[in-house]
Amino acid sequence: MYNLSDRSVVLGVTGSIAAYKAADLASKLTQAGALVDVVMTDAATRFITPLTFYSLTGRQAHVDMFDTASGAAEVHVELARRADVLAIVPATATTIARLALGLADDMVSLTALATKAPIVVCPAMDSQMWEHEATQTHVDTLKRRGVLVVGPEVGRPASGHVGAGRLAEPDTIVGAVRYLVGKSKGDLLGWKIVVSAGGTREPIDPVRYVGNYSSGKMGYAVAEAARDRGAEVTLVSAASLPAPFGVNLVLVQRAEEMREAVARECEGADGLVMAAAVADYQPAAAAGHKMKRTKAGVTLELVATPDILAEVAKADRLVRVGFAAESQDLVVNAREKLRAKGLHLIVANDITAAGSVFGSDMNQVVVLDRDGGQEELPLLPKYEVARRILDRVAALLAK
Ligand code: CTP
């Protein structure tokens, strides 16, 4: 689980039927440890109540900017100052227009005008309103000012008119918040990190392949954790997991494709974390048509794939991290790989250990370095393992 503790997120909710999804978002951010303060427009309260947000965040939601009893007028300045991110979810056409014009006549627009924090705006409205020139002009103005606009997505909104106008998914918005936190406070800001993930698939014929059990979760965790710390991240993936927000995703299938993509993306990069399970062998030739079943069976001729990491080892300025999946002599084998592939670090895991099975959200690893250092980590969520690896990468980059 990612961590937003000590982060202050101000959530601006405006009057769209999608406002109920802001409740899910408030809950997710709170569970991640963020301090979530909700500001709402009057129109938003027609769709969802301040009590809903109070119940989810444990903090008073603010609606009336003239409410002297709750001190709302002072609160907005305080919230605007404290915010690490202001997320306006959902943002109606009216609120977008207010923000573009710099109006400050409700708690949401007031906070937006008063804050120096990065702002993410997630529009939700009827597709005709979204496509209207007035809205599009205002959105362009916001983008020019550096506001991150996420969505709307194409889909079936509550209004029934199919088109762009549907609020982005709460998970995507959480990704955008994490991305912005990284961009303003991350310790990997300014570094470009390439991550590989997933098991490659080497085609036998148009319907079959040689593959492995890798889920790609470890590599995705590294990519997300690096993004959360401000790095510019490219993820070369052979997995089929949802695309993380703010990460440059390059999808590949075969080892050869991964080799080409990794080599290309590593140009100008500062670090490479090779979490992919690259197939060691590929069929000598893939059949052009589906192979027919025969009683006699078939013999597949397999040839070695390129060793992607060993090839990149020539790029000496790159901090290189490999993974070693072993079923015996974990440390000895991993240390040999670290040496043979010219790596800075290798993350070794025993694939036979309980809890570290393929597809799990947990992993137990040993991190080995060039200087003979060996750190045994307990069984941890993959995101936490990723953070520990990136701590080491950050230290190496700083050298
Ligand atoms: N790797 C690679 N290219 C390959 C095979 C592996 O870049 N063709 C990378 C993996 O992404 C991993 C590291 O090398 O970071 C070690 O992978 P692993 O499969 O454990 O080792 P192999 O070199 O394949 O050795 P073996 O299969 O004999 O254990």
XYZ file of C-alpha atoms and ligand atoms in Angstrom:
428
model
C 0.000 0.000 0.000
C 1.308 3.430 -0.963
C 1.724 5.978 1.756
C 0.477 9.555 1.877
C 0.991 10.153 5.591
C 2.003 13.717 6.460
C 0.480 14.863 3.184
C -2.344 17.334 3.109
C -4.864 16.926 0.319
C -7.646 19.458 -0.063
C -10.533 17.940 -1.968
C -12.812 20.417 -3.734
C -16.206 18.895 -4.541
C -18.589 20.620 -6.946
C -22.135 20.013 -8.127
C -22.186 17.040 -10.429
C -23.899 13.699 -10.001
C -20.370 12.239 -10.029
C -19.890 13.864 -6.596
C -20.653 10.529 -4.932
C -17.383 9.210 -6.375
C -15.535 11.921 -4.453
C -16.582 10.037 -1.310
C -14.694 6.969 -2.513
C -11.697 9.148 -3.310
C -11.799 10.832 0.117
C -11.897 7.408 1.723
C -8.998 6.055 -0.329
C -6.801 9.087 0.388
C -7.622 8.940 4.095
C -6.804 5.234 4.246
C -3.437 6.025 2.648
C -2.721 8.301 5.588
C -3.372 11.690 3.977
C -4.984 14.527 5.888
C -8.045 15.131 3.722
C -9.960 18.403 4.027
C -13.064 18.776 1.924
C -14.359 22.069 0.581
C -17.668 22.039 -1.287
C -19.821 24.300 -3.377
C -23.491 24.785 -2.477
C -24.431 22.842 -5.584
C -22.311 19.905 -4.433
C -24.336 19.660 -1.231
C -27.419 18.929 -3.356
C -25.747 15.673 -4.413
C -23.779 14.664 -1.329
C -23.660 15.964 2.222
C -20.792 17.440 4.236
C -21.606 14.752 6.808
C -20.604 12.050 4.324
C -17.134 13.554 4.063
C -16.927 14.203 7.792
C -17.696 10.535 8.379
C -15.043 9.389 5.911
C -12.235 11.799 6.750
C -12.965 12.595 10.395
C -12.684 16.276 9.478
C -15.289 18.992 9.016
C -16.164 19.732 5.383
C -16.423 23.450 4.569
C -19.203 24.899 2.442
C -20.179 28.395 3.554
C -17.395 30.902 3.117
C -19.286 33.420 5.279
C -19.844 31.051 8.180
C -18.132 32.948 10.979
C -19.131 30.350 13.575
C -16.937 27.621 12.057
C -14.351 30.179 11.009
C -14.640 29.167 7.350
C -13.218 32.456 6.143
C -9.940 31.887 7.995
C -9.998 28.180 7.275
C -9.733 28.598 3.516
C -6.499 30.539 3.807
C -5.132 27.990 6.227
C -6.148 25.056 3.994
C -4.791 26.771 0.898
C -1.473 27.310 2.638
C -1.174 23.841 4.119
C -2.271 21.848 1.027
C 0.271 19.665 -0.736
C -2.278 19.096 -3.483
C -5.667 20.590 -4.302
C -7.857 18.054 -6.125
C -11.128 19.327 -7.589
C -13.288 16.255 -8.046
C -15.686 16.367 -9.767
C -15.222 19.705 -11.516
C -18.315 21.057 -13.261
C -18.258 23.348 -16.317
C -19.194 26.241 -14.027
C -16.343 25.583 -11.614
C -13.875 25.221 -14.492
C -15.049 28.608 -15.802
C -14.671 30.133 -12.333
C -11.151 28.788 -11.987
C -10.152 30.014 -15.450
C -11.479 33.495 -14.706
C -9.960 33.599 -11.230
C -13.304 34.056 -9.490
C -13.411 33.304 -5.789
C -17.050 33.216 -4.836
C -17.328 29.803 -3.210
C -15.103 27.670 -0.968
C -13.681 25.683 -3.899
C -12.721 28.551 -6.217
C -11.576 30.599 -3.237
C -9.197 27.861 -2.120
C -7.939 27.410 -5.681
C -7.130 31.086 -5.973
C -5.436 31.226 -2.597
C -3.190 28.168 -2.899
C 0.278 27.708 -4.311
C -0.107 23.899 -4.218
C -0.347 21.961 -7.480
C -3.944 21.546 -8.635
C -5.600 18.592 -10.330
C -8.984 19.149 -11.909
C -11.181 16.184 -12.849
C -14.077 17.295 -15.006
C -17.445 15.548 -15.037
C -20.335 16.838 -17.082
C -22.584 16.176 -20.022
C -20.482 15.549 -23.150
C -22.057 18.508 -24.973
C -21.058 20.839 -22.153
C -17.552 19.382 -22.150
C -17.174 19.824 -25.901
C -18.507 23.393 -25.853
C -15.967 25.950 -27.005
C -16.386 27.922 -23.791
C -15.424 24.917 -21.636
C -12.565 23.914 -23.927
C -11.138 27.454 -23.865
C -11.264 27.507 -20.073
C -9.633 24.065 -19.870
C -6.821 25.267 -22.155
C -6.326 28.275 -19.897
C -6.047 26.017 -16.831
C -3.571 23.697 -18.558
C -1.459 26.652 -19.644
C -1.313 27.696 -16.000
C 0.049 24.292 -15.051
C -3.158 22.741 -13.762
C -3.284 18.987 -14.312
C -6.539 18.024 -15.992
C -7.420 14.332 -15.627
C -10.284 12.981 -17.718
C -13.068 13.148 -18.530
C -13.364 9.652 -19.865
C -15.599 8.453 -22.619
C -18.410 6.350 -21.315
C -21.981 6.319 -20.222
C -22.517 9.107 -17.703
C -25.613 9.247 -15.525
C -27.193 11.684 -18.008
C -27.195 8.923 -20.618
C -25.501 10.913 -23.413
C -22.584 8.781 -24.476
C -19.403 10.782 -25.061
C -16.504 12.333 -23.156
C -17.739 13.632 -19.829
C -17.476 10.813 -17.339
C -15.365 11.391 -14.242
C -11.989 9.639 -14.250
C -11.833 6.558 -12.022
C -10.954 7.260 -8.364
C -7.848 5.021 -8.678
C -6.610 7.136 -11.590
C -7.220 10.301 -9.573
C -5.337 8.865 -6.590
C -2.490 8.168 -9.047
C -2.607 11.808 -10.167
C -2.479 13.022 -6.557
C 0.512 10.790 -5.822
C 2.188 12.007 -9.021
C 1.726 15.656 -7.979
C 2.975 15.026 -4.436
C 6.108 13.474 -5.985
C 6.555 16.381 -8.381
C 6.478 18.883 -5.545
C 8.346 17.054 -2.786
C 9.952 13.872 -4.143
C 13.588 12.978 -3.556
C 13.878 11.462 -7.064
C 12.777 14.654 -8.771
C 14.894 15.289 -11.861
C 15.983 11.654 -12.290
C 14.844 9.479 -15.151
C 14.242 5.852 -14.193
C 13.476 2.976 -16.541
C 11.706 -0.044 -15.059
C 10.897 -3.342 -16.748
C 8.091 -5.613 -15.613
C 6.257 -8.810 -16.393
C 7.117 -12.055 -18.087
C 7.922 -11.934 -21.776
C 5.952 -14.121 -24.180
C 7.862 -15.827 -26.954
C 5.523 -16.910 -29.750
C 5.336 -20.508 -30.917
C 2.557 -19.784 -33.404
C -0.231 -17.126 -33.597
C -2.043 -18.587 -30.551
C 0.651 -20.102 -28.317
C 3.709 -18.832 -26.552
C 6.501 -19.788 -24.199
C 6.003 -17.770 -21.037
C 6.391 -17.730 -17.273
C 4.333 -17.030 -14.154
C 5.543 -13.461 -13.520
C 2.581 -11.122 -12.828
C 4.527 -7.883 -13.256
C 3.355 -6.585 -9.855
C 6.872 -6.063 -8.500
C 7.932 -3.952 -11.501
C 4.709 -1.913 -11.400
C 5.272 -1.275 -7.694
C 8.776 0.023 -8.456
C 7.448 2.249 -11.252
C 4.692 3.687 -9.032
C 6.984 4.178 -6.053
C 9.506 6.007 -8.277
C 6.719 8.199 -9.682
C 5.495 8.930 -6.151
C 8.967 10.257 -5.378
C 9.051 12.562 -8.380
C 11.087 10.545 -10.888
C 10.304 10.613 -14.575
C 9.420 6.964 -15.086
C 9.273 4.764 -18.161
C 7.822 1.316 -17.617
C 8.667 -1.277 -20.259
C 6.049 -3.889 -19.577
C 5.178 -7.354 -20.766
C 2.402 -7.587 -18.152
C -1.301 -6.883 -18.450
C -1.952 -4.645 -15.440
C -3.725 -1.247 -15.383
C -1.491 1.589 -16.639
C -0.195 3.645 -13.691
C -0.973 7.358 -13.949
C 1.928 9.602 -14.894
C 4.185 6.770 -16.003
C 5.325 6.476 -19.603
C 4.165 2.944 -20.461
C 5.804 0.986 -23.280
C 4.083 -2.339 -23.886
C 6.085 -5.223 -25.308
C 5.688 -8.965 -25.617
C 8.914 -10.651 -26.655
C 12.394 -10.458 -25.128
C 13.663 -8.963 -28.398
C 11.082 -6.166 -28.168
C 11.929 -5.566 -24.522
C 15.623 -5.381 -25.386
C 14.984 -2.747 -28.048
C 12.662 -0.691 -25.810
C 14.965 -0.870 -22.764
C 18.022 0.121 -24.827
C 16.139 3.044 -26.378
C 14.626 4.290 -23.109
C 17.905 3.970 -21.212
C 19.490 6.588 -23.432
C 19.562 9.660 -21.262
C 18.184 7.755 -18.259
C 19.815 7.671 -14.818
C 18.650 4.320 -13.521
C 17.357 0.958 -14.705
C 15.439 -1.456 -12.496
C 15.040 -4.695 -14.389
C 12.194 -6.472 -12.619
C 10.972 -8.273 -15.728
C 11.145 -12.038 -15.977
C 12.725 -12.204 -19.382
C 12.352 -15.595 -21.041
C 15.750 -17.211 -21.388
C 14.723 -19.065 -24.528
C 12.545 -18.377 -27.514
C 11.330 -20.727 -30.252
C 13.899 -20.733 -33.068
C 11.128 -19.751 -35.457
C 7.461 -18.938 -34.804
C 5.045 -20.746 -37.128
C 3.088 -18.340 -39.334
C -0.112 -20.361 -38.943
C -1.656 -22.193 -36.048
C 0.135 -25.517 -35.647
C -2.154 -28.512 -36.067
C -2.372 -31.202 -33.457
C -0.563 -34.367 -34.445
C -0.497 -37.722 -32.697
C 3.273 -37.777 -32.923
C 3.627 -34.572 -30.846
C 6.093 -31.798 -31.607
C 9.608 -30.909 -30.643
C 10.233 -27.221 -30.120
C 13.658 -25.895 -30.904
C 14.490 -23.123 -28.447
C 17.328 -20.638 -28.836
C 18.712 -18.210 -26.240
C 17.247 -14.713 -25.957
C 19.536 -11.693 -25.564
C 20.611 -10.875 -21.994
C 19.162 -7.377 -21.780
C 20.805 -6.377 -18.503
C 24.238 -7.609 -19.498
C 23.995 -5.540 -22.679
C 23.063 -2.339 -20.839
C 25.951 -2.901 -18.445
C 28.117 -1.153 -21.031
C 26.271 2.096 -20.248
C 28.355 2.909 -17.234
C 26.630 6.093 -16.106
C 23.374 4.213 -15.487
C 22.561 2.875 -12.000
C 21.580 -0.720 -12.729
C 19.417 -2.943 -10.519
C 18.678 -6.555 -11.396
C 16.423 -9.155 -9.868
C 17.356 -12.744 -9.285
C 14.664 -15.351 -8.967
C 16.281 -18.431 -7.464
C 15.083 -21.754 -6.163
C 18.410 -22.770 -4.607
C 21.633 -21.181 -3.298
C 19.934 -17.776 -3.306
C 22.783 -15.522 -2.226
C 25.584 -17.345 -4.069
C 23.671 -17.368 -7.360
C 22.485 -13.786 -6.987
C 25.966 -12.519 -6.202
C 27.294 -14.254 -9.290
C 24.591 -12.549 -11.415
C 25.415 -9.172 -9.872
C 29.037 -9.659 -10.924
C 28.401 -11.215 -14.346
C 25.873 -8.541 -15.357
C 27.890 -5.632 -13.978
C 25.115 -4.407 -11.649
C 25.068 -1.978 -8.741
C 22.409 -3.923 -6.866
C 20.623 -7.219 -7.171
C 17.333 -8.050 -5.493
C 17.208 -11.762 -4.849
C 14.187 -13.764 -3.933
C 13.665 -17.392 -3.188
C 10.726 -18.413 -5.371
C 10.159 -21.503 -3.254
C 9.620 -19.487 -0.008
C 6.098 -19.237 1.442
C 4.463 -15.861 0.781
C 6.673 -14.997 -2.178
C 4.645 -16.891 -4.740
C 4.110 -15.440 -8.205
C 1.208 -13.020 -8.403
C 1.351 -12.218 -4.673
C 1.219 -8.627 -3.372
C 4.003 -9.514 -0.940
C 7.639 -10.318 -1.461
C 10.593 -11.324 0.667
C 13.973 -10.366 -0.748
C 17.649 -10.010 -0.031
C 19.367 -6.947 -1.500
C 23.014 -7.417 -2.451
C 25.377 -4.657 -3.494
C 28.727 -4.355 -5.254
C 30.653 -3.831 -2.058
C 29.659 -7.175 -0.599
C 26.764 -5.719 1.415
C 23.783 -7.939 2.060
C 20.435 -6.743 3.458
C 17.735 -9.260 4.291
C 14.280 -7.712 4.252
C 11.256 -9.251 5.965
C 8.140 -10.297 4.051
C 6.733 -6.933 2.894
C 4.145 -5.535 0.474
C 5.752 -5.159 -2.968
C 5.303 -1.370 -2.796
C 7.351 -1.314 0.412
C 10.029 -3.545 -1.155
C 10.077 -1.097 -4.079
C 10.574 1.824 -1.684
C 13.529 0.117 0.006
C 15.137 -0.561 -3.387
C 14.593 3.058 -4.420
C 16.175 4.287 -1.174
C 19.311 2.492 -2.341
C 18.976 3.819 -5.901
C 18.533 7.382 -4.578
C 21.719 7.013 -2.535
C 23.627 5.707 -5.574
C 22.322 8.545 -7.761
C 23.349 11.104 -5.193
C 26.965 9.887 -5.366
N 17.513 -10.648 -17.556
C 17.704 -9.970 -18.723
N 17.690 -10.624 -19.919
C 17.520 -11.963 -19.968
C 17.338 -12.688 -18.768
C 17.336 -12.001 -17.572
O 17.867 -8.753 -18.689
N 17.503 -12.577 -21.130
C 17.517 -9.918 -16.283
C 16.275 -10.063 -15.449
O 15.351 -9.035 -15.730
C 16.791 -9.964 -14.030
C 18.202 -10.517 -14.121
O 18.557 -10.442 -15.511
O 16.882 -8.608 -13.596
C 18.337 -11.934 -13.643
O 17.323 -12.724 -14.220
P 17.205 -14.278 -13.896
O 16.133 -14.864 -14.748
O 17.140 -14.478 -12.431
O 18.634 -14.776 -14.346
P 19.199 -15.346 -15.657
O 20.278 -14.461 -16.131
O 18.106 -15.633 -16.622
O 19.856 -16.696 -15.117
P 19.162 -18.101 -14.727
O 17.868 -18.197 -15.493
O 20.160 -19.104 -15.142
O 18.943 -18.101 -13.251
